[in-house]
Short mmCIF file of C-alpha atoms and ligand atoms in Angstrom, two decimals:
data_model
loop_
_atom_site.label_atom_id
_atom_site.label_comp_id
_atom_site.label_asym_id
_atom_site.label_seq_id
_atom_site.Cartn_x
_atom_site.Cartn_y
_atom_site.Cartn_z
CA UNK A 85 -117.23 -193.44 -76.06
CA UNK A 86 -118.11 -190.70 -73.65
CA UNK A 87 -116.33 -192.06 -70.58
CA UNK A 88 -112.64 -191.96 -69.69
CA UNK A 89 -111.06 -193.46 -66.59
CA UNK A 90 -107.68 -192.15 -65.45
CA UNK A 91 -105.46 -193.23 -62.60
CA UNK A 92 -103.83 -190.33 -60.76
CA UNK A 93 -100.81 -191.47 -58.77
CA UNK A 94 -100.30 -188.27 -56.84
CA UNK A 95 -101.28 -184.63 -56.49
CA UNK A 96 -99.00 -183.67 -59.41
CA UNK A 97 -100.88 -185.92 -61.78
CA UNK A 98 -104.19 -184.42 -60.68
CA UNK A 99 -102.79 -180.94 -61.27
CA UNK A 100 -101.55 -182.08 -64.69
CA UNK A 101 -105.04 -183.33 -65.61
CA UNK A 102 -106.38 -179.90 -64.66
CA UNK A 103 -103.73 -178.26 -66.80
CA UNK A 104 -104.63 -180.49 -69.75
CA UNK A 105 -108.28 -179.51 -69.36
CA UNK A 106 -107.19 -175.87 -69.29
CA UNK A 107 -105.42 -176.30 -72.65
CA UNK A 108 -108.45 -178.03 -74.15
CA UNK A 109 -111.38 -175.67 -73.58
CA UNK A 110 -112.98 -174.49 -76.80
CA UNK A 111 -116.30 -173.17 -75.54
CA UNK A 112 -118.06 -172.20 -72.35
CA UNK A 113 -118.08 -175.32 -70.20
CA UNK A 114 -119.72 -176.55 -67.01
CA UNK A 115 -117.89 -179.26 -65.10
CA UNK A 116 -119.33 -180.94 -62.01
CA UNK A 117 -116.74 -182.38 -59.61
CA UNK A 118 -117.88 -185.30 -57.46
CA UNK A 119 -116.10 -187.16 -54.72
CA UNK A 120 -115.62 -187.34 -50.96
CA UNK A 121 -113.79 -184.74 -48.91
CA UNK A 122 -110.09 -184.92 -49.73
CA UNK A 123 -110.63 -186.78 -53.00
CA UNK A 124 -108.94 -184.00 -54.99
CA UNK A 125 -111.70 -181.78 -56.39
CA UNK A 126 -110.04 -178.55 -55.29
CA UNK A 127 -106.63 -179.82 -56.41
CA UNK A 128 -108.03 -180.51 -59.89
CA UNK A 129 -109.67 -177.08 -59.97
CA UNK A 130 -106.35 -175.51 -58.98
CA UNK A 131 -104.74 -177.33 -61.92
CA UNK A 132 -107.31 -175.86 -64.28
CA UNK A 133 -107.09 -172.28 -63.00
CA UNK A 134 -103.28 -172.28 -62.85
CA UNK A 135 -103.15 -174.10 -66.19
CA UNK A 136 -105.09 -171.21 -67.72
CA UNK A 137 -102.32 -168.90 -66.49
CA UNK A 138 -103.39 -167.73 -63.05
CA UNK A 139 -100.24 -166.95 -61.06
CA UNK A 140 -101.68 -166.51 -57.58
CA UNK A 141 -103.25 -168.82 -55.08
CA UNK A 142 -106.32 -170.91 -55.77
CA UNK A 143 -108.06 -171.35 -52.47
CA UNK A 144 -111.07 -173.48 -51.74
CA UNK A 145 -114.26 -171.37 -51.90
CA UNK A 146 -115.66 -173.32 -48.96
CA UNK A 147 -116.99 -170.22 -47.17
CA UNK A 148 -117.48 -167.88 -50.10
CA UNK A 149 -119.26 -170.56 -52.21
CA UNK A 150 -117.68 -169.14 -55.37
CA UNK A 151 -114.29 -167.76 -56.32
CA UNK A 152 -114.04 -165.83 -59.63
CA UNK A 153 -110.94 -165.64 -61.85
CA UNK A 154 -110.39 -163.77 -65.06
CA UNK A 155 -107.63 -165.60 -66.85
CA UNK A 156 -106.59 -166.87 -70.26
CA UNK A 157 -109.43 -165.04 -71.98
CA UNK A 158 -112.01 -166.80 -69.82
CA UNK A 159 -114.20 -165.88 -66.93
CA UNK A 160 -113.76 -168.77 -64.55
CA UNK A 161 -116.02 -169.53 -61.60
CA UNK A 162 -114.93 -172.10 -59.07
CA UNK A 163 -117.81 -173.15 -56.82
CA UNK A 164 -117.82 -175.21 -53.65
CA UNK A 165 -121.41 -175.77 -52.58
CA UNK A 166 -120.58 -178.00 -49.59
CA UNK A 167 -121.89 -175.47 -47.10
CA UNK A 168 -125.01 -174.63 -49.02
CA UNK A 169 -127.93 -175.37 -46.68
CA UNK A 170 -130.64 -175.06 -49.30
CA UNK A 171 -130.43 -174.95 -53.11
CA UNK A 172 -132.75 -171.91 -52.98
CA UNK A 173 -129.81 -169.89 -51.59
CA UNK A 174 -128.38 -169.98 -55.09
CA UNK A 175 -131.25 -167.82 -56.21
CA UNK A 176 -130.10 -165.04 -53.88
CA UNK A 177 -126.55 -165.43 -55.18
CA UNK A 178 -127.84 -164.65 -58.68
CA UNK A 179 -126.66 -168.06 -59.84
CA UNK A 180 -127.82 -167.55 -63.43
CA UNK A 181 -125.36 -164.72 -63.93
CA UNK A 182 -122.45 -167.14 -63.56
CA UNK A 183 -123.36 -169.60 -66.27
CA UNK A 184 -122.76 -167.35 -69.26
CA UNK A 185 -121.58 -168.06 -72.85
CA UNK A 186 -118.01 -167.07 -71.98
CA UNK A 187 -117.59 -168.72 -68.61
CA UNK A 188 -115.93 -171.87 -67.41
CA UNK A 189 -117.68 -173.20 -64.32
CA UNK A 190 -116.15 -175.78 -62.02
CA UNK A 191 -118.60 -176.94 -59.36
CA UNK A 192 -117.65 -178.96 -56.28
CA UNK A 193 -120.60 -180.58 -54.46
CA UNK A 194 -123.12 -179.84 -57.25
CA UNK A 195 -125.55 -182.22 -55.48
CA UNK A 196 -126.15 -179.45 -52.91
CA UNK A 197 -127.45 -177.17 -55.63
CA UNK A 198 -129.83 -179.74 -57.03
CA UNK A 199 -132.55 -178.22 -59.21
CA UNK A 200 -130.84 -174.83 -59.36
CA UNK A 201 -127.87 -175.57 -61.60
CA UNK A 202 -127.78 -175.96 -65.38
CA UNK A 203 -126.79 -179.36 -66.75
CA UNK A 204 -123.09 -180.17 -66.74
CA UNK A 205 -121.12 -180.72 -69.94
CA UNK A 206 -118.83 -183.05 -68.03
CA UNK A 207 -118.97 -184.93 -64.74
CA UNK A 208 -115.67 -185.83 -63.09
CA UNK A 209 -115.78 -188.23 -60.15
CA UNK A 210 -112.65 -188.61 -58.04
CA UNK A 211 -112.31 -191.69 -55.87
CA UNK A 212 -109.71 -193.00 -53.46
CA UNK A 213 -107.75 -196.03 -54.59
CA UNK A 214 -105.25 -196.60 -51.79
CA UNK A 215 -102.86 -193.65 -51.93
CA UNK A 216 -103.88 -192.89 -55.50
CA UNK A 217 -107.00 -191.43 -56.98
CA UNK A 218 -109.09 -192.55 -59.92
CA UNK A 219 -110.87 -190.01 -62.08
CA UNK A 220 -113.98 -191.12 -63.94
CA UNK A 221 -114.68 -188.53 -66.61
CA UNK A 222 -118.04 -188.55 -68.31
CA UNK A 223 -119.06 -186.23 -71.18
CA UNK A 224 -122.73 -185.36 -71.48
CA UNK A 225 -122.96 -182.81 -74.28
CA UNK A 226 -121.20 -182.03 -77.59
CA UNK A 227 -119.03 -179.52 -75.70
CA UNK A 228 -118.16 -182.21 -73.15
CA UNK A 229 -117.45 -184.80 -75.83
CA UNK A 230 -115.11 -182.42 -77.71
CA UNK A 231 -113.26 -181.80 -74.44
CA UNK A 232 -113.03 -185.51 -73.63
CA UNK A 233 -111.63 -186.22 -77.09
CA UNK A 234 -108.85 -183.70 -76.52
CA UNK A 235 -108.12 -185.23 -73.11
CA UNK A 236 -107.77 -188.71 -74.57
CA UNK A 237 -105.66 -187.58 -77.54
P1 ADP B 578 -111.44 -182.02 -52.14
O1 ADP B 578 -111.56 -180.65 -52.75
O2 ADP B 578 -111.99 -183.12 -52.99
O3 ADP B 578 -112.01 -182.07 -50.75
P2 ADP B 578 -108.58 -181.44 -52.01
O4 ADP B 578 -108.13 -181.27 -53.41
O5 ADP B 578 -108.82 -180.21 -51.19
O6 ADP B 578 -109.90 -182.38 -52.01
O7 ADP B 578 -107.55 -182.31 -51.21
C1 ADP B 578 -106.95 -183.49 -51.73
C2 ADP B 578 -105.87 -183.94 -50.79
O8 ADP B 578 -105.41 -185.21 -51.14
C3 ADP B 578 -104.65 -183.01 -50.80
O9 ADP B 578 -104.14 -182.91 -49.50
C4 ADP B 578 -103.68 -183.74 -51.73
O10 ADP B 578 -102.37 -183.46 -51.42
C5 ADP B 578 -104.01 -185.20 -51.43
N1 ADP B 578 -103.75 -186.09 -52.56
C6 ADP B 578 -103.08 -187.25 -52.55
N2 ADP B 578 -103.07 -187.86 -53.72
C7 ADP B 578 -103.78 -187.08 -54.55
C8 ADP B 578 -104.13 -187.19 -55.91
N3 ADP B 578 -103.77 -188.18 -56.72
N4 ADP B 578 -104.88 -186.17 -56.40
C9 ADP B 578 -105.28 -185.15 -55.62
N5 ADP B 578 -104.99 -185.00 -54.32
C10 ADP B 578 -104.23 -185.98 -53.79
MG1 MG B 579 -112.65 -178.95 -52.14
#
């Protein structure tokens, strides 16, 4: 199957999922992160970037739209498109230059960039479940399916 549901009891478990993703990348990957404000999208991204070996802070790119990292042999781009007024703005950012054959792209609020973003290998939707969160992970491409298989192993 191409869908995995995980229950995340606390922030640590969300960070651990990010770390597991970090250990599992085998090719350039695009992951869309869905969910309401506070659902844990940035926390999961932090888990990925730190899991790849980044020692410093991972701050939310709310105002910068994208935060780049070079870590673990990857070029990582962490996007937060929440404040994007118009998908066309991505054109001026040179959006195509980010989605390269050696980059890992994590995109919060991809809906705001509708029509301007390449297709995602994986969609992760985070939802509130009381104090916990539930992650619904869906793989859309061979790259996404390979990643999902490593996550469920
Ligand atoms: P988003 O980027 O989706 O707006 P953040 O990751 O910035 O969300 O914030 C998530 C908030 O929810 C943090 O304050 C975090 O401590 C809290 N939290 C509680 N439980 C969890 C969980 N299981 N996973 C992630 N964050 C959690
Ligand atoms: Mg966020």
